[in-house]
Each structure stands twice: as C-alpha cells, then as structure tokens.
JSON list of C-alpha atoms in Angstrom, two decimals:
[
{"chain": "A", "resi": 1, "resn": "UNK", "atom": "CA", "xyz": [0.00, 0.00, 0.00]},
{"chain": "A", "resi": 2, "resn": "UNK", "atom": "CA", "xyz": [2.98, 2.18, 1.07]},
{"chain": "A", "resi": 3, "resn": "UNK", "atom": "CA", "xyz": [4.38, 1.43, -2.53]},
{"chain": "A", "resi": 4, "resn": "UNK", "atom": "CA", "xyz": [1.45, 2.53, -4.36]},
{"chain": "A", "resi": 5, "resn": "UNK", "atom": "CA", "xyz": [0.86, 5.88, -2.16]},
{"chain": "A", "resi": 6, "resn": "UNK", "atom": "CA", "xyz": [4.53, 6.99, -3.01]},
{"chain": "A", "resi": 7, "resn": "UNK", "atom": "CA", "xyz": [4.82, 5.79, -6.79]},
{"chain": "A", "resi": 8, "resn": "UNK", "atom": "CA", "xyz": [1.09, 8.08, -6.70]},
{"chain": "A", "resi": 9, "resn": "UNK", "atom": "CA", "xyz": [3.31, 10.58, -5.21]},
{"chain": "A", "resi": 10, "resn": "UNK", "atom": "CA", "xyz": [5.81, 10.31, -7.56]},
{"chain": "A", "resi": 11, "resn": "UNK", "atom": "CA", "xyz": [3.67, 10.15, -11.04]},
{"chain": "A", "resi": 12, "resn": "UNK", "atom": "CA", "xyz": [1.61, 13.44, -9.30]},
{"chain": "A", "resi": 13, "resn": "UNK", "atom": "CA", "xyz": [5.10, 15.32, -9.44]},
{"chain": "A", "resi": 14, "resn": "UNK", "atom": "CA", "xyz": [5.83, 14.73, -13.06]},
{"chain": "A", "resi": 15, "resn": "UNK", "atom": "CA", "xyz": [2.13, 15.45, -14.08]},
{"chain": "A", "resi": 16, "resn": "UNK", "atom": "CA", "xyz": [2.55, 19.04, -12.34]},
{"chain": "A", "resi": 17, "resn": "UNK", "atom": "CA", "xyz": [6.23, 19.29, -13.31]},
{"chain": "A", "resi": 18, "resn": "UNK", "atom": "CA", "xyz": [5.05, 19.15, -16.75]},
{"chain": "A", "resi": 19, "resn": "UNK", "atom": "CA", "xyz": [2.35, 21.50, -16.54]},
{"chain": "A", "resi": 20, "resn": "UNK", "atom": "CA", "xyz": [4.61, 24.09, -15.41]},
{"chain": "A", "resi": 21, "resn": "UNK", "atom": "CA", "xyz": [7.00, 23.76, -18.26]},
{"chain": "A", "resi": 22, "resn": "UNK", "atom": "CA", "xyz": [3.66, 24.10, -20.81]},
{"chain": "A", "resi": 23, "resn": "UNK", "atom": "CA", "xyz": [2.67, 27.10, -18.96]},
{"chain": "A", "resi": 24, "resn": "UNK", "atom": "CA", "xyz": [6.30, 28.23, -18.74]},
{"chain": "A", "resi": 25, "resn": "UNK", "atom": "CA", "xyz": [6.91, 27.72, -22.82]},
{"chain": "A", "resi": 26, "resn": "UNK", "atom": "CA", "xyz": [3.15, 29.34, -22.68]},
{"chain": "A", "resi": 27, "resn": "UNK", "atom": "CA", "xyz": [4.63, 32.45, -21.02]},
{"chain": "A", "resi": 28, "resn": "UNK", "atom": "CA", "xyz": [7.56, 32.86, -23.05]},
{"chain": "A", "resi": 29, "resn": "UNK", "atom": "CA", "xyz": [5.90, 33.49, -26.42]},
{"chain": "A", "resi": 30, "resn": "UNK", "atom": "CA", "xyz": [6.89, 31.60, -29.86]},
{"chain": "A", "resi": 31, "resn": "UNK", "atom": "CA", "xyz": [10.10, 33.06, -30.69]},
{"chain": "A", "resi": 32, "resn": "UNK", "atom": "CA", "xyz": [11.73, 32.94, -27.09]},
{"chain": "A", "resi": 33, "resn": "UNK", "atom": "CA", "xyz": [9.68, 29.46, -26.49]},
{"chain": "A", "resi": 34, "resn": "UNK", "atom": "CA", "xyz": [11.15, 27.93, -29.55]},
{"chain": "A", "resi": 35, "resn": "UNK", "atom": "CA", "xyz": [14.58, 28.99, -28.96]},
{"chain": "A", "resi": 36, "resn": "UNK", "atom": "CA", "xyz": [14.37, 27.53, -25.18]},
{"chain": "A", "resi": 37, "resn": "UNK", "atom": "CA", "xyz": [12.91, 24.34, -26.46]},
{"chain": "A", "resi": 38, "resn": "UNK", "atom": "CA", "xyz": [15.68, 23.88, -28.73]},
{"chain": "A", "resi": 39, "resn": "UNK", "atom": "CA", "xyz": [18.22, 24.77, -26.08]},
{"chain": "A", "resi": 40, "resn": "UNK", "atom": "CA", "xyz": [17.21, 22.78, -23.14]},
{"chain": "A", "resi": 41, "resn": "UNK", "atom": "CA", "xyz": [14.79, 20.10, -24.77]},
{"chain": "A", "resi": 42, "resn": "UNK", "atom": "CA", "xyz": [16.37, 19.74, -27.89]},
{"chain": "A", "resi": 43, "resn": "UNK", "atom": "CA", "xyz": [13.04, 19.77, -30.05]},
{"chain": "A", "resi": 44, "resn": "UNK", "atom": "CA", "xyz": [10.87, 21.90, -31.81]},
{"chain": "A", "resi": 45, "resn": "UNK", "atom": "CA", "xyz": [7.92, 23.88, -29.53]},
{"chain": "A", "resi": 46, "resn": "UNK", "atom": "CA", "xyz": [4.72, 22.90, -30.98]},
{"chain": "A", "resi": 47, "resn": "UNK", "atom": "CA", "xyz": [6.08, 18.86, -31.01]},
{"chain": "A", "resi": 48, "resn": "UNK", "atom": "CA", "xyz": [7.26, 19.37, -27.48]},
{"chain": "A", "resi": 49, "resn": "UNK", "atom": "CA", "xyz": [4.10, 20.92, -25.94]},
{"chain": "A", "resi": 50, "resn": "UNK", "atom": "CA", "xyz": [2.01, 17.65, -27.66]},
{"chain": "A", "resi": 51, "resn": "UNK", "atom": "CA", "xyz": [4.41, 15.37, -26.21]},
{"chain": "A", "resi": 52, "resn": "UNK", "atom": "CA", "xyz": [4.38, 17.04, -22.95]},
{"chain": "A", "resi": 53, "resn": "UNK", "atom": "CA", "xyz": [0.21, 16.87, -22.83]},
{"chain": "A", "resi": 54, "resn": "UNK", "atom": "CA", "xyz": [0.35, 13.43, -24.07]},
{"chain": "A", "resi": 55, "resn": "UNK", "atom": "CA", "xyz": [3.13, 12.45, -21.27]},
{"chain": "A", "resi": 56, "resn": "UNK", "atom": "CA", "xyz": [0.41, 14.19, -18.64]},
{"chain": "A", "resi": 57, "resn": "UNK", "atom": "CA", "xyz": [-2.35, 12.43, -19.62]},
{"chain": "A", "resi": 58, "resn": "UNK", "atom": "CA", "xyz": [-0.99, 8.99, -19.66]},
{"chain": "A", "resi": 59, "resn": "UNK", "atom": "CA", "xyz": [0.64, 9.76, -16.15]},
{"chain": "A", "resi": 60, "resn": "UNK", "atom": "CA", "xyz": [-2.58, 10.82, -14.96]},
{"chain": "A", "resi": 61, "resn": "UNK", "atom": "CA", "xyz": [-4.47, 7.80, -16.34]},
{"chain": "A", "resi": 62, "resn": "UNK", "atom": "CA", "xyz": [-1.99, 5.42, -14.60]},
{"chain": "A", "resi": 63, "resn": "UNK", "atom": "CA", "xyz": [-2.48, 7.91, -10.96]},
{"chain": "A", "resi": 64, "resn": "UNK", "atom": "CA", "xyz": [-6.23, 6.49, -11.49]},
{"chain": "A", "resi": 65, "resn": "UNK", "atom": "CA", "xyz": [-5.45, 3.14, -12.55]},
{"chain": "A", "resi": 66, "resn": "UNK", "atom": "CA", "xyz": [-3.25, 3.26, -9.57]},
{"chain": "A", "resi": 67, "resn": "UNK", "atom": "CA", "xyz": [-5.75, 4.67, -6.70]},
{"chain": "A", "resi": 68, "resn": "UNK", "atom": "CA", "xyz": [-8.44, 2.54, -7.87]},
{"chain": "A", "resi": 69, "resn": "UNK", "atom": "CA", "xyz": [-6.30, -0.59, -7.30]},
{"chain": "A", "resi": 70, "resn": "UNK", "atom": "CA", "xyz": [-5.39, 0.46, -4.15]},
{"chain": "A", "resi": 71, "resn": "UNK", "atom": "CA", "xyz": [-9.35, 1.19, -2.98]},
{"chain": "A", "resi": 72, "resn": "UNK", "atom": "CA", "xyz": [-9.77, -2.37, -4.25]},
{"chain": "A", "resi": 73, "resn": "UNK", "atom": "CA", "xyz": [-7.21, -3.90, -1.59]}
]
C-alpha cells in the first residue's frame, strides 16, 4: 500500500512538473519558447508541448489506474 501511495506521489510530481514547463513555454511566447525548447529540450515547440500533454495524460491515467487498485485492496 505504502508502494502505491509513493509511486502516486511520484507520477503526481511529473504530471505538475510538466504542466509548469507548458505554462512556462506558454509564457515565453513563440520566438523565445522555440529557442528555449531547442536549447534545453532539444526539439521543436509545438512537437514538445504535444508530447508534454500526451506524457500528462498517460501519467494521470496510470495515478487512477493506480488509486483505484489500491481502494480495491
């Protein structure tokens, strides 16, 4: 149960962590979010926000998956 709380825990942190780097690239605008994708992510901005949505969703489908299983124990 312990195990399931903290990997919760952990998949919670990523799903915020990447909401704050979409709002962050949000904030910077196209021209200065492109260049600091390519810089720090090495991709293009409009591929990395879609992967980064894509990465939140699935993490927050498995935090489900994950709670429900633990309800059921």
């Amino acid at each position: 149960m312990m195990v399931g709380l903290a990997a919760i825990l952990l998949l919670l942190f990523r799903a915020i962590r990447n909401l704050g780097e979409i709002f962050y690239l949000w904030k910077l605008g196209i021209k200065r979010g492109g260049f600091y994708a390519v810089r720090v992510w090495g991709a293009r901005l409009k591929p990395l926000i879609i992967l980064l949505m894509i990465d939140t969703i699935v993490v927050l489908t498995l935090i489900f998956n994950l709670s429900v299983r633990i309800q059921l124990f």
